[in-house]
C-alpha cells in the first residue's frame, strides 16, 4: 500500500529562531506556533483531531495544556529525524483515517528560568551536557560506553569522527565542507527567521573559525537556539478546500536507523538515509535526480553532505566535488537548505526541534511564499531529517 | 569519583569492568556461534543465543577514526582539552570508543597501530585506553 499523494501540509507557522527568548516558556512558544499554523491553514482549534510532538515533550501534556482532544497522538523520539518523521507518520495516519487534521508542533525556549532547554529537563546546561543525548538515562550506551572518554562524544565528537573518516575514505576537503556552510549562510541572509540573518561569511571565515572537534570547525556546527514551528496535515481531498496551495506528500520512507551510538555503526560514513530514501523515492515515482531542491537536516556540514550522498543526489563519496561545482544557494542550480538550514538558521531546542527548519521551509517554497528567497522550480523537494 | 557520568555496572557488563581492573580487555563470545560482541549484552545479535562466555582480546588494534576535542563540554574537562577521542578497530574485528594517550594530537593517524593501556579512575573503575603501539 502506498500513501502517495494521500496527505498534504496545508499551513505552517514559524517563530524566528534566536539564541534565546528570555522569559518565554516552552508552552508559550508551542502555543504561539500551533495557533499560527491553525490560522494559516484556515482552520479552528476545535477542528484539530491529531497531534504530533517532539522528543522530550509528552504529547499528552501538550494536548492538555492546549485543551485539544486528539483522537490520534504521539511524541516522536527520533533525535534529528523527529520533525521529518512527524510528516511521515502524519501522512500515514491521515491515509489510515486515524485523524482528519493533524497538528505537528515542536520547539521551545532555552531560558532555564522559564523551564530549561529541555522540557522537564535540566536547569543546569552543564548537567545537561553530561547526560547522554536524548536524556536516555544512566543505562544508555551513550553514557556507559562513550561518556567516560569525554562527555557528549555522540554530538560534536561523533560527527568529528565521521568527518575525519569521510576525508580519509573519499578525499573530501576542508574547503568543500566550508562551501556548504557558506552557501547556507547566503541563503540565511534574507530569512528574517534565521538566527544569522544578514551576517555573510566566507570560506576563509569557516576555515579560520576555531575547532570544536578537529576536524569540525565552529562554523560547521549548529548553534543551540530557541524557536518553534508548527504545521497542519490533512487529506488531499480536504486540502483542496483550504486557502493555501497544498504541499502533497508524494512519498515517505523511514524513520530508519542502524545505530544510536557512533561506534555501533560499522560503516560510519553511510547514514540510515541509504535505507529510507529509496523507499520514499520508489513511492513517489521519481528518482533522486528528478528533485528540484532539497531541505536536509544539518546539525553539521558532514551530516547534510553525507545524507545527500546516501539519498542519491550524487554518487557516494562525491559530495565534496558536488558542492565545489554546484551553486546550492536559492539562486543556484540545485538549491539546498534555502533558509540557511540550522547551521545558519539556528537549531531550535536540540535535535528534536531542529528539523522544523527543513519541513517548514520545504512547505514555504512549494507554496511559493518564500519572498526574496523564492526558487523558481519549486514542485519537487526531497526532505530529510 | 569523576564528575562526568561513569558506567552503570550491571550483571551484563560486570565481567568486562572486572577484566579491566585485572588488566585484561575481555570480549564477550557467543558460546553457540562464536561471534564476538561489544558492548556486552545478554543476547548474541548474530544468532540470538543467550549462551555466552568471555575471552581476552589481544589489546592490539588500529585507529579507525579520531577527533581532537577542543571544547570542554563538561567542567571536569576544562583543564583536559584538547583531548583525543578515537574509534579503535581491534584485531579481533570489534570496534570500541576510547581515548589515545601518550600521543600528541598532530601525530595520530587513521590506520596507526595502537595497544591497550589501563587507566584506574578510582578503586571501582578502570578504563581501557590506547597508546601508539610499541611505546611501552
PDB file of N, CA and C in Angstrom, chain A residues 11 33 38 48 56 60 116 125 132 135 137 141 163 178 188 192 203 211 235 252 260 264 305 319 359:
ATOM      1  N   UNK A  11      -0.727  24.339   6.074  1.00  0.00           N
ATOM      2  CA  UNK A  11      -0.480  25.592   6.779  1.00  0.00           C
ATOM      3  C   UNK A  11       0.678  25.410   7.721  1.00  0.00           C
ATOM      4  N   UNK A  33       3.148  28.930  18.130  1.00  0.00           N
ATOM      5  CA  UNK A  33       3.393  28.261  16.848  1.00  0.00           C
ATOM      6  C   UNK A  33       2.146  27.504  16.392  1.00  0.00           C
ATOM      7  N   UNK A  38      -2.580  26.832  12.761  1.00  0.00           N
ATOM      8  CA  UNK A  38      -4.020  26.549  12.614  1.00  0.00           C
ATOM      9  C   UNK A  38      -4.699  27.682  11.836  1.00  0.00           C
ATOM     10  N   UNK A  48      -8.871  20.443  15.082  1.00  0.00           N
ATOM     11  CA  UNK A  48      -7.656  19.633  15.189  1.00  0.00           C
ATOM     12  C   UNK A  48      -7.973  18.347  15.951  1.00  0.00           C
ATOM     13  N   UNK A  56      10.998  14.359  23.900  1.00  0.00           N
ATOM     14  CA  UNK A  56      11.129  15.043  25.180  1.00  0.00           C
ATOM     15  C   UNK A  56       9.875  15.770  25.628  1.00  0.00           C
ATOM     16  N   UNK A  60       0.721  14.096  25.390  1.00  0.00           N
ATOM     17  CA  UNK A  60      -0.484  14.120  26.231  1.00  0.00           C
ATOM     18  C   UNK A  60      -0.524  15.414  27.036  1.00  0.00           C
ATOM     19  N   UNK A 116      13.962  25.715  31.170  1.00  0.00           N
ATOM     20  CA  UNK A 116      15.137  24.990  30.703  1.00  0.00           C
ATOM     21  C   UNK A 116      15.159  24.755  29.223  1.00  0.00           C
ATOM     22  N   UNK A 125      22.755  23.793  32.216  1.00  0.00           N
ATOM     23  CA  UNK A 125      23.194  23.305  30.905  1.00  0.00           C
ATOM     24  C   UNK A 125      24.393  22.366  31.006  1.00  0.00           C
ATOM     25  N   UNK A 132      23.631  11.556  28.397  1.00  0.00           N
ATOM     26  CA  UNK A 132      23.619  11.053  27.035  1.00  0.00           C
ATOM     27  C   UNK A 132      22.607  11.842  26.230  1.00  0.00           C
ATOM     28  N   UNK A 135      18.631  12.300  26.633  1.00  0.00           N
ATOM     29  CA  UNK A 135      18.267  12.070  28.023  1.00  0.00           C
ATOM     30  C   UNK A 135      17.947  10.617  28.284  1.00  0.00           C
ATOM     31  N   UNK A 137      19.075   8.309  30.046  1.00  0.00           N
ATOM     32  CA  UNK A 137      19.200   7.677  31.349  1.00  0.00           C
ATOM     33  C   UNK A 137      20.524   6.960  31.502  1.00  0.00           C
ATOM     34  N   UNK A 141      23.756   3.295  26.220  1.00  0.00           N
ATOM     35  CA  UNK A 141      25.114   3.017  25.781  1.00  0.00           C
ATOM     36  C   UNK A 141      25.926   4.295  25.701  1.00  0.00           C
ATOM     37  N   UNK A 163      33.443  12.863  10.139  1.00  0.00           N
ATOM     38  CA  UNK A 163      34.059  13.749   9.135  1.00  0.00           C
ATOM     39  C   UNK A 163      35.497  13.315   8.853  1.00  0.00           C
ATOM     40  N   UNK A 178      33.516  23.675   3.858  1.00  0.00           N
ATOM     41  CA  UNK A 178      33.256  25.098   4.134  1.00  0.00           C
ATOM     42  C   UNK A 178      32.270  25.684   3.130  1.00  0.00           C
ATOM     43  N   UNK A 188      20.583  32.205   4.296  1.00  0.00           N
ATOM     44  CA  UNK A 188      20.015  32.734   5.541  1.00  0.00           C
ATOM     45  C   UNK A 188      19.949  34.259   5.543  1.00  0.00           C
ATOM     46  N   UNK A 192      14.296  36.369   7.662  1.00  0.00           N
ATOM     47  CA  UNK A 192      14.179  37.007   8.983  1.00  0.00           C
ATOM     48  C   UNK A 192      14.043  36.000  10.125  1.00  0.00           C
ATOM     49  N   UNK A 203      34.532  31.397   2.812  1.00  0.00           N
ATOM     50  CA  UNK A 203      35.240  30.130   3.016  1.00  0.00           C
ATOM     51  C   UNK A 203      36.328  30.327   4.082  1.00  0.00           C
ATOM     52  N   UNK A 211      38.246  25.192  16.090  1.00  0.00           N
ATOM     53  CA  UNK A 211      37.768  23.817  16.086  1.00  0.00           C
ATOM     54  C   UNK A 211      36.928  23.569  17.342  1.00  0.00           C
ATOM     55  N   UNK A 235      -6.001  15.418   4.659  1.00  0.00           N
ATOM     56  CA  UNK A 235      -6.103  14.590   3.455  1.00  0.00           C
ATOM     57  C   UNK A 235      -6.069  15.476   2.210  1.00  0.00           C
ATOM     58  N   UNK A 252       7.241   8.733   1.265  1.00  0.00           N
ATOM     59  CA  UNK A 252       7.904   8.842   2.570  1.00  0.00           C
ATOM     60  C   UNK A 252       8.585   7.510   2.870  1.00  0.00           C
ATOM     61  N   UNK A 260      22.564   3.889  17.361  1.00  0.00           N
ATOM     62  CA  UNK A 260      22.341   5.078  18.166  1.00  0.00           C
ATOM     63  C   UNK A 260      23.677   5.724  18.496  1.00  0.00           C
ATOM     64  N   UNK A 264      28.738   1.862  17.120  1.00  0.00           N
ATOM     65  CA  UNK A 264      27.943   0.682  16.784  1.00  0.00           C
ATOM     66  C   UNK A 264      27.645   0.593  15.291  1.00  0.00           C
ATOM     67  N   UNK A 305      25.911  16.649   4.151  1.00  0.00           N
ATOM     68  CA  UNK A 305      26.619  16.212   2.941  1.00  0.00           C
ATOM     69  C   UNK A 305      26.566  14.691   2.787  1.00  0.00           C
ATOM     70  N   UNK A 319      30.318  13.978  -2.679  1.00  0.00           N
ATOM     71  CA  UNK A 319      29.602  15.192  -2.266  1.00  0.00           C
ATOM     72  C   UNK A 319      30.539  16.388  -2.161  1.00  0.00           C
ATOM     73  N   UNK A 359      11.358  21.181   7.368  1.00  0.00           N
ATOM     74  CA  UNK A 359       9.980  20.858   6.970  1.00  0.00           C
ATOM     75  C   UNK A 359       9.223  22.127   6.571  1.00  0.00           C
TER      76      UNK A 359
END
